[in-house]
Tab-separated table of C-alpha atoms in Angstrom:
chain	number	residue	atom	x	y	z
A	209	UNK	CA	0.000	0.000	0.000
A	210	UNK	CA	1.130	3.196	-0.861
A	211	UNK	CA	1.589	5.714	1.561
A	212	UNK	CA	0.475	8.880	0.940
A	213	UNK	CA	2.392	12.026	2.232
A	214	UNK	CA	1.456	13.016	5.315
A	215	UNK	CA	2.091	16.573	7.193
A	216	UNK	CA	4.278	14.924	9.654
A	217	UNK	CA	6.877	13.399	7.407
A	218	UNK	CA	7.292	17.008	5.544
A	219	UNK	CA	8.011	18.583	8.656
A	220	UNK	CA	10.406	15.703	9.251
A	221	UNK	CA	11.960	16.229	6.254
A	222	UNK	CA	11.807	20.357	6.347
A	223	UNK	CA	13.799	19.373	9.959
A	224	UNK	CA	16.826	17.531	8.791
A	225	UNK	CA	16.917	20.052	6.147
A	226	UNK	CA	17.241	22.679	8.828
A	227	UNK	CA	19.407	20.954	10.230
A	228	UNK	CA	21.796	19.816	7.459
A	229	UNK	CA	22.115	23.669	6.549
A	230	UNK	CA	22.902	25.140	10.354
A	231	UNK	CA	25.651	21.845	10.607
A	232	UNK	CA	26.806	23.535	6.891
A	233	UNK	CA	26.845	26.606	8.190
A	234	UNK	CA	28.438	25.922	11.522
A	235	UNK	CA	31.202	24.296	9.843
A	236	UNK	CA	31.666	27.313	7.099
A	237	UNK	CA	31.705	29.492	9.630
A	238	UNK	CA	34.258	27.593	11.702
A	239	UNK	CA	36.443	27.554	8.489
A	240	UNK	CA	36.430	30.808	8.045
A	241	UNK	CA	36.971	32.196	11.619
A	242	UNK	CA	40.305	29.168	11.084
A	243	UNK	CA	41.200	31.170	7.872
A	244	UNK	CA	40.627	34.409	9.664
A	245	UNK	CA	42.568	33.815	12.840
A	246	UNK	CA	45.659	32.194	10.402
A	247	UNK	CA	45.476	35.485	8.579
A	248	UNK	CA	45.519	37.273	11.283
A	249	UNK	CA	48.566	35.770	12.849
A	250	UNK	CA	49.911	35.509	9.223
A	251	UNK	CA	49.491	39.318	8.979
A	252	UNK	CA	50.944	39.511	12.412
A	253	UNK	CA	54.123	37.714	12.176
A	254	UNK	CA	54.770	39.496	8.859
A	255	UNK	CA	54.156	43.199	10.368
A	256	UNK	CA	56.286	41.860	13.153
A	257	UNK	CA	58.890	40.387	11.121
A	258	UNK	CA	58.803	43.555	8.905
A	259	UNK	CA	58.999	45.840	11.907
A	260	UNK	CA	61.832	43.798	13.542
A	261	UNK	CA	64.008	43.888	10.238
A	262	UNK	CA	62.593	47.467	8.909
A	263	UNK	CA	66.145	48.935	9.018
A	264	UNK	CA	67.677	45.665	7.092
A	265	UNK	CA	64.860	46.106	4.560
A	266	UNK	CA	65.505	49.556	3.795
A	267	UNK	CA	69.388	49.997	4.181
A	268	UNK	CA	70.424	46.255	3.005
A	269	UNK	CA	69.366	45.773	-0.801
A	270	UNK	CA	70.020	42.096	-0.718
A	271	UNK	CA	67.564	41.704	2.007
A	272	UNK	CA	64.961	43.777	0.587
A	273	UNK	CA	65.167	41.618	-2.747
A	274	UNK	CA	64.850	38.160	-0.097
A	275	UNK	CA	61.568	40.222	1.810
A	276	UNK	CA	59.811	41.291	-1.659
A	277	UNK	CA	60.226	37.580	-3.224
A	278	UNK	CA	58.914	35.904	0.120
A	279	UNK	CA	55.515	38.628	0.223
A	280	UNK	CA	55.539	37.813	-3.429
A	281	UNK	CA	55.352	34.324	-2.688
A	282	UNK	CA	52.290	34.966	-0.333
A	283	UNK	CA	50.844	37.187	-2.780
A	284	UNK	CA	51.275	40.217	-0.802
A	285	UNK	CA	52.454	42.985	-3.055
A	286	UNK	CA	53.992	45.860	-0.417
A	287	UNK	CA	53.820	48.774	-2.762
A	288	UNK	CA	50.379	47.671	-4.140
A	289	UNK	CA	48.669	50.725	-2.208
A	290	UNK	CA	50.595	53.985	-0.497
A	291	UNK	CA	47.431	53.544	1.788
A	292	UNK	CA	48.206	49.886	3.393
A	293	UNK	CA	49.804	48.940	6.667
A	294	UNK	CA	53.064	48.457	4.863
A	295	UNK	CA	53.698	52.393	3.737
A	296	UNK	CA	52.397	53.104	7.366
A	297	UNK	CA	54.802	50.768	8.809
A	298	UNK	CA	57.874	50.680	6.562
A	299	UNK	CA	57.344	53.855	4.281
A	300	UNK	CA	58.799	51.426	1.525
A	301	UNK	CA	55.732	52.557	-0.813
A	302	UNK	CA	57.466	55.521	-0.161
A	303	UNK	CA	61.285	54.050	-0.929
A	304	UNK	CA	59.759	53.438	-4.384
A	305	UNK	CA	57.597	56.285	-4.880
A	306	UNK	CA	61.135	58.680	-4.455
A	307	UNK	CA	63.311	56.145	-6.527
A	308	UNK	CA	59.992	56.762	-9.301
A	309	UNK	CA	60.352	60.217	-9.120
A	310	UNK	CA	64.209	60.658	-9.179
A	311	UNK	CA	64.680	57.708	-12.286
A	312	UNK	CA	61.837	60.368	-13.959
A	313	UNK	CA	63.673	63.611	-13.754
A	314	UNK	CA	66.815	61.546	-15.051
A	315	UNK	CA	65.007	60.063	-18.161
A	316	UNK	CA	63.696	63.411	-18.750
A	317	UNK	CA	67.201	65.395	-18.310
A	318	UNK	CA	69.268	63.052	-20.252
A	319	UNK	CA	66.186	62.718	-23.529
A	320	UNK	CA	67.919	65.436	-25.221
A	321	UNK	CA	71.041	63.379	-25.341
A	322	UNK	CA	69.845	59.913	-25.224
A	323	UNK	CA	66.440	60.281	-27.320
A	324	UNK	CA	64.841	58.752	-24.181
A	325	UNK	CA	66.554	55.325	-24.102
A	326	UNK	CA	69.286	55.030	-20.690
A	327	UNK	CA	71.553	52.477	-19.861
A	328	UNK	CA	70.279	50.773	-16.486
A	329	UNK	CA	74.160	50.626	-15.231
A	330	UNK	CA	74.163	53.876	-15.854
A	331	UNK	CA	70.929	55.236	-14.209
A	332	UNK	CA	72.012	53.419	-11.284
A	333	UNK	CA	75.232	55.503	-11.230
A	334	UNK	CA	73.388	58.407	-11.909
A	335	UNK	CA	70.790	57.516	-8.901
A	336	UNK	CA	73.468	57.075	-6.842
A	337	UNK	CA	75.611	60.208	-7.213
A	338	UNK	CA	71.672	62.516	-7.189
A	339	UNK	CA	70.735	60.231	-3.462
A	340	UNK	CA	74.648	60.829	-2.317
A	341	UNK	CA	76.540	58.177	-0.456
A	342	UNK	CA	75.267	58.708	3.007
A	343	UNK	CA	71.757	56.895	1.619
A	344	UNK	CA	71.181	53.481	1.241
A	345	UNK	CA	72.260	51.686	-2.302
A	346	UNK	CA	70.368	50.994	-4.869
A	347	UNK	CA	70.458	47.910	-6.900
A	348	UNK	CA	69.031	46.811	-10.468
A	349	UNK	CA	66.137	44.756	-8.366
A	350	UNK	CA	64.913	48.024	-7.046
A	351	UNK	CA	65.120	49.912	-10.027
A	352	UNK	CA	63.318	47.430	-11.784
A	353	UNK	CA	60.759	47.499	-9.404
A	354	UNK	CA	60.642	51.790	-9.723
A	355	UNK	CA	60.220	51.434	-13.102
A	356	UNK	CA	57.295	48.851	-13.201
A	357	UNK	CA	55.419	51.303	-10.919
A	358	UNK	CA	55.981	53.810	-13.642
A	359	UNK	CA	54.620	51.823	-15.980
A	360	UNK	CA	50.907	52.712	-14.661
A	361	UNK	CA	51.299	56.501	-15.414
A	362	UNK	CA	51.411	55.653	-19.211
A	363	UNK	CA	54.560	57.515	-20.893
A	364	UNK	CA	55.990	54.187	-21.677
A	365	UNK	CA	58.295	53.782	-19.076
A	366	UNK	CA	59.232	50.373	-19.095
A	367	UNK	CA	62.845	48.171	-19.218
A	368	UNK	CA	63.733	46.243	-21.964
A	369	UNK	CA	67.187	43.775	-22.875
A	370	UNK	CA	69.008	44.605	-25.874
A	371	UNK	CA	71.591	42.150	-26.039
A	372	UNK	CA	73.621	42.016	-22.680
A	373	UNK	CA	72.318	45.388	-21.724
A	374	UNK	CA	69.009	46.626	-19.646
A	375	UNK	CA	67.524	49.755	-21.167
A	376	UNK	CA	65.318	52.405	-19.583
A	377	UNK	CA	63.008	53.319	-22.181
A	378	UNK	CA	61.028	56.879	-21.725
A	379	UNK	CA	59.595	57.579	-24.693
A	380	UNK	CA	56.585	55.641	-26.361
A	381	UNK	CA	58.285	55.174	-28.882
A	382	UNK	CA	57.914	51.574	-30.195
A	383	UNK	CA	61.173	50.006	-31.532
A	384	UNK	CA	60.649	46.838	-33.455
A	385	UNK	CA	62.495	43.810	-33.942
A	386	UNK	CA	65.142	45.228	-36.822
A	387	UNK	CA	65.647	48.507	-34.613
A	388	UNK	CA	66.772	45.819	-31.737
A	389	UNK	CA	68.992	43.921	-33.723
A	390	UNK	CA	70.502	47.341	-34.329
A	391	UNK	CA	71.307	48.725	-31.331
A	392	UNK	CA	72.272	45.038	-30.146
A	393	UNK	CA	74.849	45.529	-32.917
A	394	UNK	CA	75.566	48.977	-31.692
A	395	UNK	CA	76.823	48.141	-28.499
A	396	UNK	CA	80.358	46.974	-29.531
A	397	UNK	CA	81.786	50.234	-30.823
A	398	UNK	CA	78.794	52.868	-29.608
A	399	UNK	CA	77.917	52.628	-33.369
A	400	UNK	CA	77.224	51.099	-37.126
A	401	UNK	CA	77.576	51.547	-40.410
A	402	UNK	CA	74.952	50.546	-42.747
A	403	UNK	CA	77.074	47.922	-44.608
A	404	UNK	CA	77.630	46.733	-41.034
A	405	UNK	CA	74.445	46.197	-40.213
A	406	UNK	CA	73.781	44.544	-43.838
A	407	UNK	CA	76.648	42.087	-43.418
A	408	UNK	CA	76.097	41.205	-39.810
A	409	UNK	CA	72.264	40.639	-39.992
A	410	UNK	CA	72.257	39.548	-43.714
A	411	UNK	CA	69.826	42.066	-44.802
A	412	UNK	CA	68.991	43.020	-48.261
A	413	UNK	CA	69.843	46.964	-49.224
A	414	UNK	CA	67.414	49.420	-47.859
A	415	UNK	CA	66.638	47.398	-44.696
A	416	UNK	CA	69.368	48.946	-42.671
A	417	UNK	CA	69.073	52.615	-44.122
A	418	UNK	CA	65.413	52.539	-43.442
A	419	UNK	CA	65.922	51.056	-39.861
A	420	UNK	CA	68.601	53.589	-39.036
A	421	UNK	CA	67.155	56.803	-40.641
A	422	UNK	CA	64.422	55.792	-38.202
A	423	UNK	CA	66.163	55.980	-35.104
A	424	UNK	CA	67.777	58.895	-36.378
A	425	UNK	CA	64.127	60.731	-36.620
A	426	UNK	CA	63.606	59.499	-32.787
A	427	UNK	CA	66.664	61.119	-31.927
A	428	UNK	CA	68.438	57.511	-30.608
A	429	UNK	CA	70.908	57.745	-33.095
A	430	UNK	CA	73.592	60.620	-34.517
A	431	UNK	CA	75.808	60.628	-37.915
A	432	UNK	CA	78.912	60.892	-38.182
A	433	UNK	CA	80.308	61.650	-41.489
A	434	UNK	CA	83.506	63.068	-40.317
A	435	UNK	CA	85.711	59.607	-40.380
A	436	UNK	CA	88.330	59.245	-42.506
A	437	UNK	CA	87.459	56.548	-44.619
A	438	UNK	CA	83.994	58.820	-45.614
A	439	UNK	CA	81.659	56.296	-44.058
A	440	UNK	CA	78.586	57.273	-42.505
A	441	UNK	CA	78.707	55.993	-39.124
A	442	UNK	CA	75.400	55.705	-36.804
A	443	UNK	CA	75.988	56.323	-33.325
A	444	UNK	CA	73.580	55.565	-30.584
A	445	UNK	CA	74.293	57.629	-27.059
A	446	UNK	CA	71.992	55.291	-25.255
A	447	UNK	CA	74.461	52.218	-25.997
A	448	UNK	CA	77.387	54.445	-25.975
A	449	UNK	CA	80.575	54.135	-23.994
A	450	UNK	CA	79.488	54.096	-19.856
A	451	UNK	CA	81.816	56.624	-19.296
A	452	UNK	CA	81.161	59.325	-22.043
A	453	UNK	CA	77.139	58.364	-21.310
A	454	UNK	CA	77.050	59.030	-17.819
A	455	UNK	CA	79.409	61.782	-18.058
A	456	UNK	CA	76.993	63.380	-20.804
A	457	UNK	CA	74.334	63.031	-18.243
A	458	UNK	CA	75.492	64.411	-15.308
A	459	UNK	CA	76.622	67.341	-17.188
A	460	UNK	CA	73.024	67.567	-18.987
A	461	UNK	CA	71.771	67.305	-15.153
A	462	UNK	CA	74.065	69.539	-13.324
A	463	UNK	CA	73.563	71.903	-15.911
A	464	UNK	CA	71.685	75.414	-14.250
A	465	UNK	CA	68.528	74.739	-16.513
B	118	UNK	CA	95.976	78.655	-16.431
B	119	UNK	CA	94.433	75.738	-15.306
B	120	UNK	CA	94.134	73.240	-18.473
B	121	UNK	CA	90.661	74.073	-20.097
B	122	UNK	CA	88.648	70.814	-19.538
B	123	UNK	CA	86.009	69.889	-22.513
B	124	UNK	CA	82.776	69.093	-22.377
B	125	UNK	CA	82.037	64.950	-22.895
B	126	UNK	CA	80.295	65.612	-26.547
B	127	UNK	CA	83.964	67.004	-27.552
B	128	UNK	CA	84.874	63.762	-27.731
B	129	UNK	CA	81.765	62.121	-28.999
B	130	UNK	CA	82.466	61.666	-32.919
B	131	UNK	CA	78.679	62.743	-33.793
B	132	UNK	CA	79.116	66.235	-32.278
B	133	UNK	CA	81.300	67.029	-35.581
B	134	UNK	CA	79.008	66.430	-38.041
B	135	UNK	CA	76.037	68.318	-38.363
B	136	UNK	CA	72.730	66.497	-37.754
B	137	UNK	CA	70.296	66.400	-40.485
B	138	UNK	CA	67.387	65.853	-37.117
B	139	UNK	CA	66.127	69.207	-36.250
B	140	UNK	CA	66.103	68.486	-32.308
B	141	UNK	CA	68.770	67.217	-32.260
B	142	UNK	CA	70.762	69.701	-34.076
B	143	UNK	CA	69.339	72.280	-32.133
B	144	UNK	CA	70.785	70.400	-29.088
B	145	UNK	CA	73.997	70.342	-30.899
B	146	UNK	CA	73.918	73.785	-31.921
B	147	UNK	CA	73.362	74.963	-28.409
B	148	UNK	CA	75.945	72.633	-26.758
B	149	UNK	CA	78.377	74.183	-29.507
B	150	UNK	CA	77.744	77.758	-28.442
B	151	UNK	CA	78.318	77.279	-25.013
B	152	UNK	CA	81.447	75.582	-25.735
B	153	UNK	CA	82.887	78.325	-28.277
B	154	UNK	CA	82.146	81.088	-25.434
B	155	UNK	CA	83.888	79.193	-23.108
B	156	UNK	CA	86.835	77.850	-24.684
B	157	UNK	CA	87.586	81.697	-25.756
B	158	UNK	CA	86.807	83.282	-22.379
B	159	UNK	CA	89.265	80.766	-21.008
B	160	UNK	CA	91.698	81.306	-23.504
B	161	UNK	CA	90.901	85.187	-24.088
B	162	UNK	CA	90.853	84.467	-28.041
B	163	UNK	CA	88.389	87.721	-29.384
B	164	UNK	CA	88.754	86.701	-32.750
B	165	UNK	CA	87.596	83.159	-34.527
B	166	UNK	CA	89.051	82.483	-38.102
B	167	UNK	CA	87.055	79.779	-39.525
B	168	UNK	CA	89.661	78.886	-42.439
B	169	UNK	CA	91.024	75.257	-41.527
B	170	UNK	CA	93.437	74.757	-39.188
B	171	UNK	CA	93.265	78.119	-37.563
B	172	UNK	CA	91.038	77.808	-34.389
B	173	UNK	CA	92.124	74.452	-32.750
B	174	UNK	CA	88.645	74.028	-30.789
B	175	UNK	CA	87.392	72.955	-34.334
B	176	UNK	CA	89.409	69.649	-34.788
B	177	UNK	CA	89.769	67.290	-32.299
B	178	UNK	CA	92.724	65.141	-32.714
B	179	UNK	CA	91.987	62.769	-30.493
B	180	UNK	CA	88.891	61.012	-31.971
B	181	UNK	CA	90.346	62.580	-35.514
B	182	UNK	CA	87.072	64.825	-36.416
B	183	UNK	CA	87.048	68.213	-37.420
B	184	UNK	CA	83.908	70.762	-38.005
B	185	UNK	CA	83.460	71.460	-41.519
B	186	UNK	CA	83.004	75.474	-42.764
B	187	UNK	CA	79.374	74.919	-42.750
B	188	UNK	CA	79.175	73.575	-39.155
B	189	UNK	CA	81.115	76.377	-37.935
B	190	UNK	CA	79.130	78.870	-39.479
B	191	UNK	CA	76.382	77.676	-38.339
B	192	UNK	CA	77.735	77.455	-34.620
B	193	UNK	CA	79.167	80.872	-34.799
B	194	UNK	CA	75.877	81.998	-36.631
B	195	UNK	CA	73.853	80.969	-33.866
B	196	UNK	CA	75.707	83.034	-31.745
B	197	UNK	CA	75.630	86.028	-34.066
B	198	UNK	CA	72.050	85.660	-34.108
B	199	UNK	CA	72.261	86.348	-30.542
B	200	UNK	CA	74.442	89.115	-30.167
B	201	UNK	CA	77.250	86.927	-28.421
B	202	UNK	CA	79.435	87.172	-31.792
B	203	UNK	CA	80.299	89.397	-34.675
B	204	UNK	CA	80.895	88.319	-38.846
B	205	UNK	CA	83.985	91.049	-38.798
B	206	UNK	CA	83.212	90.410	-42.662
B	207	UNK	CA	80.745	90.064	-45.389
B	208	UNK	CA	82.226	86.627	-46.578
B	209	UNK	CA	81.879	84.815	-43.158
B	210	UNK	CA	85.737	84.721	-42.409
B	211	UNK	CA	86.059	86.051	-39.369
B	212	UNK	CA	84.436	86.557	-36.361
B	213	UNK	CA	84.481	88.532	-33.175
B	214	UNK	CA	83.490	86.422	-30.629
B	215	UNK	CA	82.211	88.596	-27.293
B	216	UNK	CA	81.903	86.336	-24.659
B	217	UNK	CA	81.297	89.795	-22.907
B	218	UNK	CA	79.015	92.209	-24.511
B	219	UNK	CA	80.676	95.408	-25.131
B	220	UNK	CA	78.658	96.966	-22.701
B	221	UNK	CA	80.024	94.401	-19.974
B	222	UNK	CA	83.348	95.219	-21.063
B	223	UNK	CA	82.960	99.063	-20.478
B	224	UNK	CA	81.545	98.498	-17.137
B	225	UNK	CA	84.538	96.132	-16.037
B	226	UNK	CA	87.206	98.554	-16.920
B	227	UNK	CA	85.326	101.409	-15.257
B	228	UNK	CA	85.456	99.077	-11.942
B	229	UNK	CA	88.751	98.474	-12.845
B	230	UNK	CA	89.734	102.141	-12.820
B	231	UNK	CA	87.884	102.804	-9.676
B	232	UNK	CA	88.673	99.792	-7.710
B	233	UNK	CA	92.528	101.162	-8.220
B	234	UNK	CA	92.061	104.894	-7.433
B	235	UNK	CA	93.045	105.706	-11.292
B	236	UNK	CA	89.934	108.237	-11.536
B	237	UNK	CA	91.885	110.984	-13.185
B	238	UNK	CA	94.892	109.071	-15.018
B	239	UNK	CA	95.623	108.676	-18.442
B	240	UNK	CA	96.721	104.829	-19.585
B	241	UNK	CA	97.493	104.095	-23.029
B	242	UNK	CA	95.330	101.531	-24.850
B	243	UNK	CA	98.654	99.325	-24.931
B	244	UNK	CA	98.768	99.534	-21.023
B	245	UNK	CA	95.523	98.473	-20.547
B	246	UNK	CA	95.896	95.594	-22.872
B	247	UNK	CA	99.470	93.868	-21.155
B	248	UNK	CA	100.697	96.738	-19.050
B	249	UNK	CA	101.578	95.857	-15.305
B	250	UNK	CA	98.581	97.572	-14.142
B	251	UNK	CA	96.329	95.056	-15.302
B	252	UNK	CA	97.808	91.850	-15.499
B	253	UNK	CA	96.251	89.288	-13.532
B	254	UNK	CA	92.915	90.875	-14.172
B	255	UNK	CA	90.173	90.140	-16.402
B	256	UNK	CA	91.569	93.107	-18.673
B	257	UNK	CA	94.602	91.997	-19.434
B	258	UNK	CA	94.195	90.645	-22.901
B	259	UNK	CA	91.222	92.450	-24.168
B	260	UNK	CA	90.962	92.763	-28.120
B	261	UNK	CA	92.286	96.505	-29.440
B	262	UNK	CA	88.848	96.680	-31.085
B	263	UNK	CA	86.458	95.461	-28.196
B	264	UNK	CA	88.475	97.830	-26.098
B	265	UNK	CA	88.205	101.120	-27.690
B	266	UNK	CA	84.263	100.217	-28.183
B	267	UNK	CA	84.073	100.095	-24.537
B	268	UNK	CA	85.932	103.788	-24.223
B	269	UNK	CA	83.916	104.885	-26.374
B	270	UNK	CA	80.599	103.934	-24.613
B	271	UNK	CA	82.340	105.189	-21.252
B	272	UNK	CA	83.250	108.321	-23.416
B	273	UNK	CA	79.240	109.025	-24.510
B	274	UNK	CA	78.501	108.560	-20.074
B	275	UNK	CA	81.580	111.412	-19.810
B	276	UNK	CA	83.711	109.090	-17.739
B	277	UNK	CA	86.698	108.711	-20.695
B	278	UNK	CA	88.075	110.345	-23.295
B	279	UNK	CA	89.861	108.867	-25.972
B	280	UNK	CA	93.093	110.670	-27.308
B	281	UNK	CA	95.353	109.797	-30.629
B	282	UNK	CA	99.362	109.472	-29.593
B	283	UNK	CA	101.780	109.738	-32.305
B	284	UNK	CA	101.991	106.482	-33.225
B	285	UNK	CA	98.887	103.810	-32.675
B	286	UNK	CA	100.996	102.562	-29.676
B	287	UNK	CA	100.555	105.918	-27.875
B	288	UNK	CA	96.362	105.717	-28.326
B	289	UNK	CA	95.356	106.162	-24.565
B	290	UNK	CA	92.557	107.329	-22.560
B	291	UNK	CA	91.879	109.814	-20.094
B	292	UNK	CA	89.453	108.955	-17.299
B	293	UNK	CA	87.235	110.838	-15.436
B	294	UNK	CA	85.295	108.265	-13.628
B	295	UNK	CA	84.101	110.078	-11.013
């Protein structure tokens, strides 16, 4: 015989249901106050670890590099806001925000001699001689860091590898694969020659000419005609000797305007 | 005289060519001009020939460049066009190169005259130029023609008059820089 539903066995059922959900719920919630309270202690240990070692972190470089790739293991990002605990506790949003501002005004100073592209050796010397040797150093890591920050203010600030070399770029301008192989090329003497560039690469005649008159235009690359043997020679300040670059900078930045 | 130290782009090869890139030659230009008042200031030269060979800021043994005539009229140019310099002729040949306006120059050597009680004397132009009085000063040196276009702008205030000696060697002035 079939058994019909009756009002009791729904309520029995609406029960367990009840039930079920507020054991659910209980257990949720016990998760999550676990997840809370490990956060919590997470974030503790971390603000106390960072408060212990906030001198190491900002006068030792090698420990700030160990510090950012442990919070980036976490997926804590310390200069993600000005705003968070970090800033307030280590003002190492603001460590970044100055290195930002300073690797700026040196971009900008040295563009009329570099056409916007600097040597990252060489911004580091020049950061180092504008923060004088009383502050803490700065190494590639942190500049690299700087510069990614920049990225978000448009301007095309961003670092790039050309061969052995990292390059500062501060200009939108978009160099392609040929203009690459270029200054690649470029970095043995400070410069090429368009047969040069058409032996080394194995282009076909027009290539090179095109690639360099269009660096030229930028204003990353100079001619030379005066050698002796009447060759034109390209030369590219940003790949330039160190010495002559930096010195060409710090004279563009010293200078009273 | 301490050695006259050059700027880095002296001895960057581009620098000696002229760039076809209008920014960037007007970075060159301007790096140039600076340079040219400063290498003659330092080594009092007044006067710029720009035939080969004649003004050694334009080659640069070292890296083996030189400017061509067209790059150093247009440097010099440049300055012309802003009253720093002088064509002393029509075919671009010469040039006076016043790293101190003539104006500048007038008031220095009415300082100079104060500054050493010689209110009422008479020097000759030769004096002024590499007498005793003013070696060691910024005088000492001055072009013949810069300096007699100073008198005479001290001579239109009244504080100079000029006076001809019997030969160009006896040209003085008498001051009355009160």
């Amino acid at each position: 015989m079939r058994r019909r539903p009756g009002i009791s066995g729904l309520q029995t059922a609406a029960a367990a249901r009840d039930q079920y959900r507020s054991l659910g719920e209980n257990v949720a919630k016990i998760r999550t106050d676990l997840m809370k309270e490990q956060l919590a202690t997470f974030r503790n240990q971390l603000e106390e670890f960072a408060r212990k070692h906030k001198n190491d972190i900002k006068k030792s470089p090698a420990f700030r590099a160990q510090f950012h790739s442990m919070c980036a293991k976490c997926g804590v990002d310390p200069l993600a806001s000005n705003k968070g605990f970090w800033a307030e506790l280590l003002g190492i949003g603001d460590f970044y925000y100055e290195l930002g501002v300073q690797i700026v005004d040196i971009c900008l100073a040295t563009r009329p001699h570099n056409g916007g592209l600097l040597d990252l050796e060489e911004l580091r010397g020049l950061l180092a001689k504008r923060r004088r040797a009383s502050r803490e150093p700065i190494t590639e890591d942190d500049c690299l860091r700087a510069v990614s920050k920049l990225k978000s203010l448009g301007g095309g600030f961003e670092v790039f590898t050309v061969g052995r070399r990292k390059l500062v770029r501060s200009v939108p301008t978009e160099l392609n694969r040929d203009h690459n192989l270029i200054l690649e090329l470029a970095q043995v003497h400070g410069y090429v020659t368009v047969q040069e560039v058409e032996n080394e690469l194995t282009w076909k005649a027009g290539r090179a000419l095109d690639a360099l008159e269009n660096l030229m235009r930028e204003g990353l690359a100079m001619v030379d005609d005066g050698h002796p043997d009447g060759k034109r020679r390209y030369w590219f300040p940003c790949v330039g000797s160190a010495a002559t670059g930096t010195e060409a900078a710090e004279s563009v930045l010293s200078s009273p305007n | 005289m301490a050695d006259f130290s050059f700027p880095y782009f002296y001895n960057y090869p581009p620098y000696f060519t002229l760039q076809p890139v209008r920014d960037t030659r007007e970075k060159q230009v301007e790096l140039w001009k600076q340079l040219i008042l400063k290498y003659c200031k330092h080594h009092k030269y007044f006067v710029v020939d720009l035939e080969e060979g004649d003004f050694p800021l334009f080659a640069n043994a070292n890296i083996d460049r030189k400017l061509t005539y067209e790059a150093r009229e247009v440097f010099l140019g440049a300055l012309v066009s802003e009253g720093k310099a002088e064509w002393m002729d029509k075919g671009h040949r010469r040039c006076l190169i016043l790293w101190r306006r003539i104006q500048d120059w007038a008031e220095l050597l009415l300082s100079f005259v104060r500054e050493n009680g010689m209110e009422d004397s008479v020097m000759t132009l030769e004096e002024i130029m590499s007498g005793d009085e003013t070696r060691g000063s910024e005088l000492a040196g001055i072009d013949r023609g810069v300096l007699i276009r100073a008198i005479k702008i001290l001579e239109q205030k009244g504080k100079a008059a000029m006076f001809k000696g019997q030969a160009t060697d006896d040209d003085g002035v008498k001051f009355s820089a009160h």
